[in-house]
Amino acid sequence: MTEPINTAEMILSALPDDLALIDYDGLIRDGARGGKLTLMPRLDGDGTRILDYLPESQHEPFLEALRSARDTNEPASVELIVERGRVHIEARLVPQSEDLAVAIVRDITERRKTEARMHELAYVDSVTGLPNRALFLRELRRSMAVADRNGTMFALLNVDLDRFKRINDSLGHSVGDALLKSVAQRMERCLRPSDFVASAAAPANVAPNANNRIARLGGDEFIILLNGVNVRDVVETVAYRIREALLTPFHYQGRQFVVTPSIGVVIYPQDGADVDTLLMRADTAMYKAKSAGRNTLRFYDVDMDASALERLWLEEDLRRAISAGEFELYYQPKVSLRTGQINGAEALLRWQHPEHGFISPAKFIPVAEETGLIFDLGQWVVRRACQQLRQWQDDGLEFGPLSVNVSAEQFERVDVAEQILRAVWENGIVPQKLVVEITENLLMQDGADVHARLRALRAAGISLAMDDFGTGFSSLSYLQKFPLDALKIDRSFVMDLHHDEKRAAICAAIIAMASKLGLRVVAEGIEEEAQRAFLAEAGCDQGQGYLFSRPIPADEFEALVRSQPLVSAAPQATS
Ligand code: C2E
Ligand code: MG
Ligand code: MG
């Protein structure tokens, strides 16, 4: 008589599950505890309810499944979380009669853990811990569906770190990875709703939203999904916060770096109805931000597609043009603001395209920088400038040193100084005849390498000038730290200096500060006599601009120098 019961119990005790015969109110009629699960210690049909073993929050899902099993007369399953989230169980409810069902309760914690780990492997970026591309695409599709349903919109921000490649290449991937991780952490903080409330920059109509997401798409490319009542405002606020957050330098192995973001933005649904279009256009807008001088933000607009195409053919054409010899150097004189004499010049690259005519360096230099073509192009510029200097020297033309522009990217090369010096030596000119113009973004990468390369140039007798001063970070500490000789005040400050008191004050302050630091000051873009007069009065040494001459071909420049003094030049110095 006891035999069959023992057999059943033996079998039951070998199962990993708890089994209970219950009614549709969850009252336990009979039961057996399985081998592993100790969820229900007293499954002895003493009138306890299954609900007694479940946390309150799980009652309704359980009862719902139970009702469904009864109403459909089909097994129903429900997953429940018990023991304060530590244990996941699955309850399978199999109807047996009009009033009874069998509940099979199984511990699935391990399975869930394994799934979570697999999810992590498949969907989490191992460097930053952020969602990866695959997970992001899934969430993007979900967000699109929600936006469609509710008639709402959201924004995607494609965030690319400017010149990250340089850090990665010169300092190694482990530093690069550490940097990406810190950047990710800082950016994540910019999205936290609680921080939004605290931020003065956040307009009142920006609804903090817990659904904002950030992911790493690969390389130094991040993407942010922003929901909000007024999406454009949210985007601007977040972009502002990201820029601010990245301004504080990162420190690794005794070095410090600043990384800046270029951000391209698309809005769903207005900028694209599918994932591919959205991402492509976010990319286009990001490139627009980069060519607008980096560290900035651009919203996508339809005209950009044309310029993305243009960029593509530019890149192909540039490769061809270097070997086809379509480039030429023009020369723009620099003039002493005291005497009005030409006492220097800047070599500026010109591209005469066989089909498209003249193409501005402002357009093709950024493309050359991004694609690495700047290495060949830059080398050509320096060689050509040195050859020209040599020729003028042989012709007995005297006018002071010649400046060449060298992009920050060119300083990635270990042998940048060597290449420049070789061009000088090969042409038999003195290094003092050459000035290298660099921009602030080079100095922001406070790498020992860049420093060493600049010092090598300076030690050999080449002067260094900081170009476009005032448009970047304009950090005074950089000026002090690097071996500079001259500072060029950016054209944008000179432009309306005679109409705008603030600009005038900035110019005067830059000049005063530079002279205290022992730097020569050159003003760019002088077009009017009033600007020249103000700058001369403020103590600016040298000027460059259409007032004196546009950039011109070598032979015209030669004629100009020979015809000195300039007609439109400054009044004769009285001192
Ligand atoms: P930059 O080095 O700041 O050169 C000065 C720019 O201002 C030149 O533009 C020049 O033509 C323009 N400019 C000079 N005076 C005036 C003026 O009075 N009014 C106005 N409106 N503009 C004036 P450009 O030649 O178009 O060159 C643009 C930029 O392209 C340069 O800015 C420089 O950053 C870059 N670039 C030019 N040549 C080279 C090169 O050989 N190598 C590299 N890496 N960059 C170059
Ligand atoms: Mg320049
Ligand atoms: Mg400039």
Coordinates of C-alpha atoms and ligand atoms in Angstrom, one line a residue:
M1 CA 0.0 0.0 0.0
T2 CA 2.8 2.4 0.9
E3 CA 4.9 1.2 -2.1
P4 CA 3.5 3.3 -4.9
I5 CA 3.5 6.5 -2.7
N6 CA 7.2 5.9 -1.9
T7 CA 8.0 5.5 -5.5
A8 CA 6.2 8.7 -6.4
E9 CA 7.9 10.5 -3.6
M10 CA 11.3 9.2 -4.7
I11 CA 10.7 10.4 -8.2
L12 CA 9.4 13.8 -7.0
S13 CA 12.3 14.3 -4.7
A14 CA 14.7 13.7 -7.6
L15 CA 13.1 16.5 -9.5
P16 CA 14.5 20.0 -9.3
D17 CA 11.0 21.4 -9.0
D18 CA 8.5 22.1 -6.2
L19 CA 5.1 20.6 -7.1
A20 CA 1.8 21.5 -5.6
L21 CA -1.8 20.7 -6.3
I22 CA -3.6 23.9 -5.9
D23 CA -7.1 25.3 -6.4
Y24 CA -7.7 28.4 -8.4
D25 CA -7.4 30.7 -5.4
G26 CA -3.9 29.4 -5.0
L27 CA -4.7 27.3 -1.9
I28 CA -2.4 24.4 -1.6
R29 CA -4.1 21.0 -1.4
D30 CA -1.1 18.8 -1.6
G31 CA 2.4 19.1 -2.6
A32 CA 5.9 17.9 -2.7
R33 CA 9.2 19.7 -2.4
G34 CA 11.7 19.1 -5.1
G35 CA 15.4 18.4 -4.7
K36 CA 16.7 21.9 -4.9
L37 CA 14.1 24.5 -4.4
T38 CA 13.3 25.4 -0.9
L39 CA 10.9 28.1 -1.7
M40 CA 7.9 26.4 -0.1
P41 CA 9.1 24.7 3.0
R42 CA 5.8 23.3 4.1
L43 CA 4.1 21.9 1.1
D44 CA 2.0 19.5 3.1
G45 CA -1.5 20.6 2.1
D46 CA -2.0 22.3 5.5
G47 CA -4.1 25.0 3.9
T48 CA -1.4 27.6 3.2
R49 CA -1.6 29.5 0.0
I50 CA 1.1 29.8 -2.6
L51 CA 0.7 33.5 -2.3
D52 CA 2.1 33.3 1.2
Y53 CA 5.5 32.4 -0.2
L54 CA 5.5 35.3 -2.7
P55 CA 6.2 39.0 -2.2
E56 CA 3.2 41.2 -2.5
S57 CA 4.3 42.6 -5.9
Q58 CA 4.2 39.1 -7.4
H59 CA 0.7 38.2 -6.3
E60 CA -1.2 39.7 -9.2
P61 CA 1.0 38.2 -12.0
F62 CA 0.6 34.8 -10.3
L63 CA -3.1 35.0 -10.0
E64 CA -3.4 36.3 -13.6
A65 CA -1.6 33.2 -14.8
L66 CA -3.8 31.0 -12.7
R67 CA -6.9 32.6 -14.1
S68 CA -5.7 32.2 -17.6
A69 CA -5.0 28.5 -17.0
R70 CA -8.5 28.0 -15.7
D71 CA -10.2 30.0 -18.4
T72 CA -8.4 28.5 -21.3
N73 CA -7.9 25.0 -19.8
E74 CA -4.3 25.3 -21.1
P75 CA -1.1 25.4 -19.2
A76 CA 0.1 28.9 -18.3
S77 CA 3.6 30.0 -17.2
V78 CA 4.7 33.0 -15.2
E79 CA 8.1 34.2 -14.1
L80 CA 8.3 35.5 -10.6
I81 CA 11.0 37.3 -8.6
V82 CA 11.3 36.4 -5.0
E83 CA 13.7 36.8 -2.1
R84 CA 14.3 40.5 -2.8
G85 CA 15.2 39.9 -6.4
R86 CA 17.8 37.3 -5.7
V87 CA 15.8 34.3 -7.0
H88 CA 13.9 34.0 -10.2
I89 CA 11.3 31.2 -10.3
E90 CA 9.1 30.0 -13.1
A91 CA 5.6 28.7 -12.1
R92 CA 3.9 26.5 -14.7
L93 CA 0.3 26.0 -14.0
V94 CA -1.3 23.0 -15.5
P95 CA -5.1 22.7 -15.2
Q96 CA -6.3 19.3 -14.0
S97 CA -10.0 19.8 -13.3
E98 CA -12.6 22.5 -12.8
D99 CA -11.1 23.4 -9.4
L100 CA -7.6 22.0 -9.4
A101 CA -4.3 22.7 -11.1
V102 CA -0.8 21.4 -10.7
A103 CA 1.8 24.1 -10.0
I104 CA 5.3 23.2 -11.1
V105 CA 7.7 25.7 -9.5
R106 CA 11.3 25.8 -10.8
D107 CA 14.3 27.9 -9.8
I108 CA 15.6 29.6 -13.0
T109 CA 18.0 32.0 -11.3
E110 CA 21.1 30.3 -12.9
R111 CA 19.5 30.3 -16.3
R112 CA 18.7 34.0 -16.0
K113 CA 22.2 34.8 -14.8
T114 CA 23.7 33.0 -17.8
E115 CA 21.4 34.8 -20.1
A116 CA 22.4 38.1 -18.6
R117 CA 26.0 37.2 -19.1
M118 CA 25.4 36.3 -22.7
H119 CA 23.4 39.4 -23.1
E120 CA 26.4 41.4 -21.8
L121 CA 28.8 39.7 -24.1
A122 CA 26.5 40.3 -27.1
Y123 CA 25.3 43.7 -26.3
V124 CA 27.7 45.5 -24.0
D125 CA 30.8 47.3 -25.2
S126 CA 33.7 45.7 -23.2
V127 CA 35.8 48.9 -23.1
T128 CA 33.2 51.4 -21.8
G129 CA 30.5 49.1 -20.4
L130 CA 28.0 51.0 -22.5
P131 CA 25.5 49.3 -24.8
N132 CA 27.1 48.4 -28.1
R133 CA 25.9 49.0 -31.6
A134 CA 23.6 45.9 -31.7
L135 CA 21.8 46.8 -28.5
F136 CA 21.6 50.4 -29.5
L137 CA 19.9 49.5 -32.8
R138 CA 17.4 47.4 -31.0
E139 CA 16.6 50.3 -28.7
L140 CA 16.5 52.7 -31.6
R141 CA 13.9 50.6 -33.4
R142 CA 11.8 50.4 -30.2
S143 CA 12.0 54.2 -29.8
M144 CA 10.9 54.7 -33.3
A145 CA 7.9 52.5 -32.7
V146 CA 7.0 54.4 -29.5
A147 CA 7.4 57.8 -31.2
D148 CA 5.2 56.6 -34.1
R149 CA 2.5 55.5 -31.7
N150 CA 2.6 58.6 -29.6
G151 CA 3.3 61.1 -32.3
T152 CA 6.4 62.2 -30.4
M153 CA 10.0 62.8 -31.6
F154 CA 13.5 62.1 -30.4
A155 CA 17.0 63.2 -31.3
L156 CA 20.1 61.2 -32.1
L157 CA 23.5 62.7 -31.3
N158 CA 26.5 61.3 -33.1
V159 CA 29.4 62.2 -30.9
D160 CA 32.9 61.8 -32.4
L161 CA 36.0 62.7 -30.4
D162 CA 38.3 65.0 -32.3
R163 CA 41.7 63.7 -33.1
F164 CA 41.3 60.7 -30.8
K165 CA 43.3 58.7 -33.3
R166 CA 46.4 60.6 -32.4
I167 CA 46.2 59.7 -28.8
N168 CA 45.5 56.1 -29.6
D169 CA 48.3 55.8 -32.1
S170 CA 51.0 57.7 -30.1
L171 CA 50.2 56.4 -26.6
G172 CA 48.9 53.0 -27.3
H173 CA 45.6 51.3 -27.1
S174 CA 45.5 50.9 -23.3
V175 CA 45.7 54.6 -22.8
G176 CA 43.2 55.0 -25.6
D177 CA 40.8 52.6 -24.0
A178 CA 41.1 54.2 -20.6
L179 CA 40.4 57.5 -22.1
L180 CA 37.3 56.2 -23.9
K181 CA 36.1 54.8 -20.6
S182 CA 36.5 58.1 -18.8
V183 CA 34.8 60.0 -21.7
A184 CA 31.9 57.5 -21.5
Q185 CA 31.5 58.1 -17.8
R186 CA 31.5 61.8 -18.1
M187 CA 29.1 61.8 -21.0
E188 CA 26.8 59.4 -19.1
R189 CA 26.7 61.9 -16.2
C190 CA 25.5 64.6 -18.7
L191 CA 22.4 62.6 -19.3
R192 CA 21.3 61.9 -15.8
P193 CA 17.9 63.4 -15.1
S194 CA 18.9 64.5 -11.6
D195 CA 21.8 66.5 -13.1
F196 CA 19.4 68.2 -15.4
V197 CA 17.4 69.7 -12.6
A198 CA 20.6 71.1 -11.1
S199 CA 21.8 72.6 -14.3
A200 CA 21.3 76.3 -14.8
A201 CA 21.8 75.7 -18.5
A202 CA 18.7 73.5 -18.8
P203 CA 15.7 75.5 -19.8
A204 CA 12.5 74.9 -17.8
N205 CA 10.8 73.2 -20.6
V206 CA 13.4 70.5 -20.9
A207 CA 11.8 67.4 -19.4
P208 CA 14.4 65.2 -17.8
N209 CA 13.9 61.8 -19.3
A210 CA 15.0 58.5 -17.9
N211 CA 14.9 57.0 -21.4
N212 CA 17.9 58.9 -22.6
R213 CA 20.5 56.5 -23.8
I214 CA 24.1 56.4 -24.7
A215 CA 25.9 53.7 -26.6
R216 CA 29.3 53.2 -28.2
L217 CA 29.1 52.5 -31.9
G218 CA 32.8 51.7 -32.3
G219 CA 36.1 53.5 -32.3
D220 CA 35.7 56.9 -30.8
E221 CA 32.1 57.2 -32.0
F222 CA 29.3 57.5 -29.4
I223 CA 25.6 57.9 -30.0
I224 CA 23.0 59.4 -27.7
L225 CA 19.3 59.0 -27.9
L226 CA 17.5 61.9 -26.4
N227 CA 13.8 62.1 -25.6
G228 CA 12.2 65.3 -24.6
V229 CA 9.3 67.6 -24.9
N230 CA 11.3 70.2 -26.8
V231 CA 13.9 68.1 -28.4
R232 CA 16.1 70.9 -29.9
D233 CA 16.5 72.5 -26.5
V234 CA 17.4 69.2 -24.9
V235 CA 20.0 68.6 -27.6
E236 CA 21.6 72.0 -27.1
T237 CA 21.6 71.6 -23.3
V238 CA 23.2 68.1 -23.5
A239 CA 25.7 69.1 -26.1
Y240 CA 26.7 72.1 -24.0
R241 CA 27.1 69.9 -20.9
I242 CA 29.2 67.3 -22.8
R243 CA 31.6 70.0 -24.0
E244 CA 31.9 71.4 -20.5
A245 CA 32.4 67.9 -19.1
L246 CA 35.2 67.2 -21.5
L247 CA 37.0 70.5 -20.9
T248 CA 38.6 69.2 -17.7
P249 CA 41.8 67.5 -18.9
F250 CA 42.2 63.7 -18.5
H251 CA 45.4 62.6 -16.8
Y252 CA 47.3 59.4 -17.6
Q253 CA 50.8 58.5 -16.8
G254 CA 51.8 62.0 -15.9
R255 CA 50.4 63.5 -19.1
Q256 CA 47.2 65.4 -19.7
F257 CA 44.9 65.5 -22.6
V258 CA 41.8 67.4 -23.6
V259 CA 39.4 65.8 -26.0
T260 CA 36.8 67.7 -27.7
P261 CA 33.6 66.4 -29.3
S262 CA 32.1 67.0 -32.7
I263 CA 28.4 66.3 -32.6
G264 CA 26.0 65.7 -35.5
V265 CA 22.3 65.7 -34.7
V266 CA 19.2 64.2 -36.4
I267 CA 15.7 64.4 -35.3
Y268 CA 13.2 61.5 -35.7
P269 CA 11.0 61.4 -37.7
Q270 CA 11.7 64.7 -39.6
D271 CA 15.3 63.7 -40.7
G272 CA 14.7 60.1 -41.8
A273 CA 12.2 57.3 -41.5
D274 CA 14.5 54.4 -41.1
V275 CA 17.5 53.4 -39.1
D276 CA 20.0 53.5 -41.9
T277 CA 19.0 57.0 -43.1
L278 CA 19.0 58.4 -39.6
L279 CA 22.5 57.1 -38.8
M280 CA 23.9 58.1 -42.1
R281 CA 22.6 61.6 -41.7
A282 CA 23.8 61.9 -38.2
D283 CA 27.2 61.0 -39.6
T284 CA 26.9 63.7 -42.3
A285 CA 26.0 66.3 -39.7
M286 CA 28.9 65.2 -37.5
Y287 CA 31.3 65.6 -40.4
K288 CA 29.8 69.1 -40.9
A289 CA 30.6 69.8 -37.3
K290 CA 34.2 68.6 -37.8
S291 CA 34.8 70.8 -40.9
A292 CA 33.3 73.7 -39.1
G293 CA 36.3 73.6 -36.9
R294 CA 35.6 70.7 -34.5
N295 CA 34.4 70.9 -30.9
T296 CA 31.0 72.0 -32.1
L297 CA 27.5 70.9 -32.9
R298 CA 25.5 70.7 -36.2
F299 CA 21.9 69.8 -36.8
Y300 CA 21.3 67.8 -40.0
D301 CA 19.7 69.7 -42.9
V302 CA 19.0 68.5 -46.4
D303 CA 21.7 70.7 -48.0
M304 CA 24.2 68.6 -46.2
D305 CA 23.7 65.6 -48.4
A306 CA 25.0 67.5 -51.3
S307 CA 28.1 68.5 -49.3
A308 CA 28.6 65.0 -48.1
L309 CA 28.7 63.9 -51.8
E310 CA 31.0 66.8 -52.5
R311 CA 33.3 65.7 -49.7
L312 CA 33.4 62.2 -51.2
W313 CA 34.6 63.5 -54.6
L314 CA 36.9 65.9 -52.9
E315 CA 38.7 63.1 -51.2
E316 CA 39.1 61.2 -54.4
D317 CA 40.2 64.2 -56.3
L318 CA 42.7 65.3 -53.7
R319 CA 44.6 62.0 -54.1
R320 CA 44.8 62.5 -57.8
A321 CA 45.6 66.2 -57.6
I322 CA 48.7 65.7 -55.5
S323 CA 50.3 63.5 -58.1
A324 CA 48.9 65.6 -61.0
G325 CA 50.5 68.8 -59.6
E326 CA 47.4 70.9 -59.4
F327 CA 48.6 72.8 -56.4
E328 CA 50.4 76.1 -56.2
L329 CA 51.6 78.4 -53.4
Y330 CA 50.4 82.0 -53.2
Y331 CA 52.1 84.5 -51.0
Q332 CA 50.6 87.1 -48.8
P333 CA 52.8 89.8 -47.5
K334 CA 53.1 90.7 -43.8
V335 CA 53.7 94.3 -43.1
S336 CA 55.3 96.1 -40.2
L337 CA 52.5 98.2 -38.7
R338 CA 55.1 100.7 -37.6
T339 CA 57.0 101.3 -40.9
G340 CA 54.6 100.0 -43.5
Q341 CA 57.4 97.8 -45.0
I342 CA 56.9 94.2 -46.0
N343 CA 58.8 92.2 -43.5
G344 CA 57.5 88.7 -44.0
A345 CA 55.0 86.6 -45.9
E346 CA 52.7 83.6 -45.5
A347 CA 52.6 80.8 -48.1
L348 CA 49.0 79.8 -48.7
L349 CA 48.0 76.7 -50.7
R350 CA 45.9 77.1 -53.8
W351 CA 44.2 74.3 -55.8
Q352 CA 43.4 74.9 -59.4
H353 CA 41.0 72.1 -60.2
P354 CA 40.8 71.3 -64.0
E355 CA 37.0 71.1 -63.9
H356 CA 35.8 72.9 -60.8
G357 CA 38.2 75.7 -60.9
F358 CA 39.6 77.3 -57.8
I359 CA 38.9 75.3 -54.6
S360 CA 39.5 77.1 -51.3
P361 CA 41.9 75.6 -48.8
A362 CA 39.3 76.2 -46.1
K363 CA 37.3 73.4 -47.9
F364 CA 40.0 70.9 -48.8
I365 CA 42.4 71.2 -45.9
P366 CA 39.9 69.7 -43.4
V367 CA 39.3 66.8 -45.8
A368 CA 43.0 66.3 -46.3
E369 CA 43.5 66.3 -42.5
E370 CA 40.8 63.7 -41.9
T371 CA 42.0 61.4 -44.6
G372 CA 45.7 61.6 -43.8
L373 CA 46.4 63.2 -47.2
I374 CA 47.7 66.2 -45.4
F375 CA 51.0 64.3 -44.8
D376 CA 51.9 64.3 -48.5
L377 CA 50.3 67.7 -49.2
G378 CA 52.0 69.3 -46.2
Q379 CA 55.4 67.9 -47.2
W380 CA 54.9 69.3 -50.7
V381 CA 54.0 72.8 -49.2
V382 CA 57.2 72.9 -47.2
R383 CA 59.4 71.8 -50.0
R384 CA 57.9 74.2 -52.5
A385 CA 58.2 77.1 -50.0
C386 CA 61.8 76.3 -49.4
Q387 CA 62.6 76.1 -53.1
Q388 CA 60.9 79.4 -53.7
L389 CA 62.9 81.0 -50.8
R390 CA 66.0 79.7 -52.4
Q391 CA 65.1 81.1 -55.7
W392 CA 64.3 84.5 -54.2
Q393 CA 67.6 84.4 -52.3
D394 CA 69.4 83.7 -55.6
D395 CA 67.5 86.6 -57.2
G396 CA 68.5 88.9 -54.3
L397 CA 65.0 89.4 -53.1
E398 CA 64.9 90.4 -49.4
F399 CA 61.7 90.6 -47.4
G400 CA 62.0 88.7 -44.1
P401 CA 60.9 85.2 -43.1
L402 CA 58.3 83.1 -44.9
S403 CA 55.5 81.3 -42.9
V404 CA 54.1 78.0 -43.8
N405 CA 51.0 76.4 -42.2
V406 CA 51.5 73.0 -40.6
S407 CA 48.4 71.1 -39.5
A408 CA 48.2 69.5 -36.1
E409 CA 47.8 66.1 -37.9
Q410 CA 51.2 66.5 -39.4
F411 CA 52.7 66.6 -35.9
E412 CA 51.5 63.0 -35.5
R413 CA 54.5 62.0 -37.5
V414 CA 57.6 61.3 -35.5
D415 CA 59.7 62.8 -38.3
V416 CA 57.8 66.0 -38.8
A417 CA 60.6 68.2 -37.7
E418 CA 63.2 66.2 -39.7
Q419 CA 61.1 66.6 -42.8
I420 CA 60.8 70.3 -42.5
L421 CA 64.5 70.7 -41.7
R422 CA 65.5 68.5 -44.6
A423 CA 63.6 70.8 -47.0
V424 CA 65.5 73.8 -45.5
W425 CA 68.9 72.1 -45.8
E426 CA 68.4 70.7 -49.2
N427 CA 67.6 74.1 -50.5
G428 CA 70.5 75.7 -48.7
I429 CA 68.5 78.4 -46.9
V430 CA 68.9 79.4 -43.3
P431 CA 66.3 78.0 -40.9
Q432 CA 65.7 81.6 -39.6
K433 CA 64.0 82.2 -43.0
L434 CA 61.1 79.9 -42.1
V435 CA 58.2 80.3 -39.7
V436 CA 55.9 77.4 -38.9
E437 CA 52.3 78.4 -38.1
I438 CA 50.5 76.0 -35.9
T439 CA 47.0 76.1 -34.4
E440 CA 45.8 75.9 -30.8
N441 CA 44.4 72.4 -31.1
L442 CA 47.9 71.1 -31.5
L443 CA 48.9 72.5 -28.1
M444 CA 45.8 71.1 -26.4
Q445 CA 47.2 67.7 -26.8
D446 CA 49.8 68.2 -24.2
G447 CA 51.8 65.3 -25.2
A448 CA 55.5 65.1 -24.6
D449 CA 55.9 64.1 -28.3
V450 CA 54.4 67.2 -29.7
H451 CA 56.4 69.3 -27.3
A452 CA 59.6 67.5 -28.4
R453 CA 58.9 68.0 -32.1
L454 CA 58.2 71.7 -31.6
R455 CA 61.4 72.1 -29.6
A456 CA 63.4 70.3 -32.3
L457 CA 62.2 72.9 -34.9
R458 CA 62.9 75.8 -32.6
A459 CA 66.3 74.5 -31.6
A460 CA 67.2 74.4 -35.3
G461 CA 66.3 78.0 -35.7
I462 CA 62.8 77.9 -37.1
S463 CA 60.3 80.2 -35.4
L464 CA 56.9 79.1 -34.3
A465 CA 53.7 81.2 -34.6
M466 CA 50.3 80.4 -33.1
D467 CA 47.7 80.9 -35.9
D468 CA 44.1 81.9 -35.4
F469 CA 44.5 82.8 -31.8
G470 CA 41.2 83.4 -30.1
T471 CA 39.1 80.9 -31.9
G472 CA 40.0 77.8 -29.9
F473 CA 40.6 77.5 -26.2
S474 CA 42.9 80.6 -26.1
S475 CA 44.5 79.2 -23.1
L476 CA 47.2 81.4 -21.6
S477 CA 48.9 78.5 -20.0
Y478 CA 49.5 76.9 -23.4
L479 CA 51.2 80.1 -24.6
Q480 CA 53.5 80.0 -21.7
K481 CA 54.3 76.3 -21.8
F482 CA 55.2 76.1 -25.5
P483 CA 58.2 77.5 -27.2
L484 CA 56.4 80.1 -29.3
D485 CA 57.7 83.2 -31.0
A486 CA 54.6 84.9 -32.3
L487 CA 50.9 85.0 -32.0
K488 CA 48.4 85.7 -34.8
I489 CA 45.2 87.3 -33.7
D490 CA 42.4 85.7 -35.6
R491 CA 40.7 87.6 -38.4
S492 CA 37.3 87.4 -36.6
F493 CA 38.5 89.7 -34.0
V494 CA 40.1 92.2 -36.4
M495 CA 37.0 92.1 -38.7
D496 CA 34.8 94.5 -36.8
L497 CA 37.2 95.9 -34.3
H498 CA 36.5 99.4 -35.3
H499 CA 32.7 99.0 -34.9
D500 CA 32.7 96.8 -31.8
E501 CA 34.3 98.0 -28.6
K502 CA 34.4 94.6 -27.0
R503 CA 36.4 93.1 -29.9
A504 CA 38.7 96.1 -29.8
A505 CA 39.2 95.5 -26.1
I506 CA 40.0 91.9 -26.7
C507 CA 42.5 92.7 -29.4
A508 CA 44.2 95.3 -27.2
A509 CA 44.3 92.8 -24.3
I510 CA 45.8 90.0 -26.5
I511 CA 48.5 92.4 -27.7
A512 CA 49.3 93.6 -24.2
M513 CA 49.5 90.1 -22.9
A514 CA 51.5 88.7 -25.7
S515 CA 54.1 91.5 -25.4
K516 CA 54.4 90.7 -21.7
L517 CA 55.1 87.1 -22.6
G518 CA 57.7 88.2 -25.1
L519 CA 55.7 87.2 -28.1
R520 CA 55.5 89.1 -31.4
V521 CA 51.9 89.8 -32.4
V522 CA 50.5 89.6 -35.9
A523 CA 47.0 90.7 -36.8
E524 CA 45.3 88.8 -39.6
G525 CA 42.6 90.1 -41.9
I526 CA 43.3 93.8 -41.9
E527 CA 41.0 95.2 -44.5
E528 CA 40.6 98.8 -43.5
E529 CA 42.8 101.7 -42.5
A530 CA 40.8 102.1 -39.3
Q531 CA 41.7 98.6 -38.2
R532 CA 45.4 99.1 -39.0
A533 CA 45.5 102.4 -37.1
F534 CA 43.9 100.9 -34.0
L535 CA 46.2 97.9 -34.0
A536 CA 49.3 99.9 -34.6
E537 CA 48.3 102.2 -31.7
A538 CA 47.7 99.2 -29.5
G539 CA 51.3 98.1 -30.1
C540 CA 50.7 95.2 -32.6
D541 CA 53.9 94.5 -34.5
Q542 CA 52.8 93.1 -37.8
G543 CA 49.7 92.9 -40.0
Q544 CA 48.4 90.9 -42.8
G545 CA 45.3 91.5 -44.9
Y546 CA 43.7 92.7 -48.0
L547 CA 44.5 96.3 -47.1
F548 CA 48.1 95.6 -48.0
S549 CA 47.6 92.7 -50.4
R550 CA 45.7 89.6 -51.1
P551 CA 47.6 86.3 -51.4
I552 CA 49.3 86.5 -54.8
P553 CA 51.4 84.2 -57.1
A554 CA 55.2 84.2 -56.6
D555 CA 56.0 86.5 -59.5
E556 CA 53.5 89.1 -58.5
F557 CA 54.7 88.9 -54.9
E558 CA 58.3 89.5 -56.1
A559 CA 57.2 92.6 -58.1
L560 CA 55.3 93.9 -55.0
V561 CA 58.4 93.6 -52.8
R562 CA 60.5 95.3 -55.4
S563 CA 58.1 98.2 -55.6
Q564 CA 58.2 99.0 -51.9
P565 CA 57.3 101.1 -50.0
L566 CA 53.6 100.2 -50.3
V567 CA 51.2 102.9 -51.4
S568 CA 48.5 102.1 -49.0
A569 CA 50.9 101.4 -46.1
A570 CA 51.0 103.1 -42.8
P571 CA 52.1 106.6 -42.4
Q572 CA 55.8 106.9 -41.8
A573 CA 56.7 106.0 -38.3
T574 CA 57.5 109.1 -36.2
S575 CA 59.6 107.4 -33.6
Ligands
C2E1 P1 45.3 81.0 -42.2 O1 46.6 80.3 -42.0 O2 44.7 81.7 -41.0 O3 45.5 82.0 -43.4 C1 44.9 83.2 -43.5 C2 43.7 83.2 -44.4 O4 43.0 84.4 -44.3 C3 44.0 82.9 -45.8 O5 42.9 82.2 -46.3 C4 44.0 84.3 -46.4 O6 43.7 84.4 -47.8 C5 42.9 85.0 -45.6 N1 43.0 86.4 -45.5 C6 44.2 87.1 -45.4 N2 43.9 88.4 -45.3 C7 42.6 88.6 -45.4 C8 41.7 89.7 -45.3 O7 42.1 90.9 -45.2 N3 40.3 89.5 -45.3 C9 39.9 88.2 -45.5 N4 38.5 88.0 -45.5 N5 40.7 87.1 -45.5 C10 42.0 87.3 -45.5 P2 43.1 81.0 -47.3 O8 44.3 81.2 -48.1 O9 41.8 80.7 -47.9 O10 43.5 79.8 -46.3 C11 42.5 79.4 -45.3 C12 43.2 78.5 -44.3 O11 43.6 77.3 -44.9 C13 44.4 79.1 -43.7 O12 44.1 80.0 -42.7 C14 45.1 77.8 -43.2 O13 44.6 77.4 -42.0 C15 44.7 76.8 -44.2 N6 45.8 76.6 -45.2 C16 46.2 77.3 -46.3 N7 47.3 76.9 -46.8 C17 47.7 75.8 -46.0 C18 48.8 74.9 -46.1 O14 49.7 75.0 -46.9 N8 48.8 74.0 -45.1 C19 47.9 73.9 -44.2 N9 48.0 72.9 -43.3 N10 46.9 74.7 -44.1 C20 46.8 75.7 -45.0
MG2 MG 48.2 80.7 -41.3
MG3 MG 45.0 82.4 -39.4

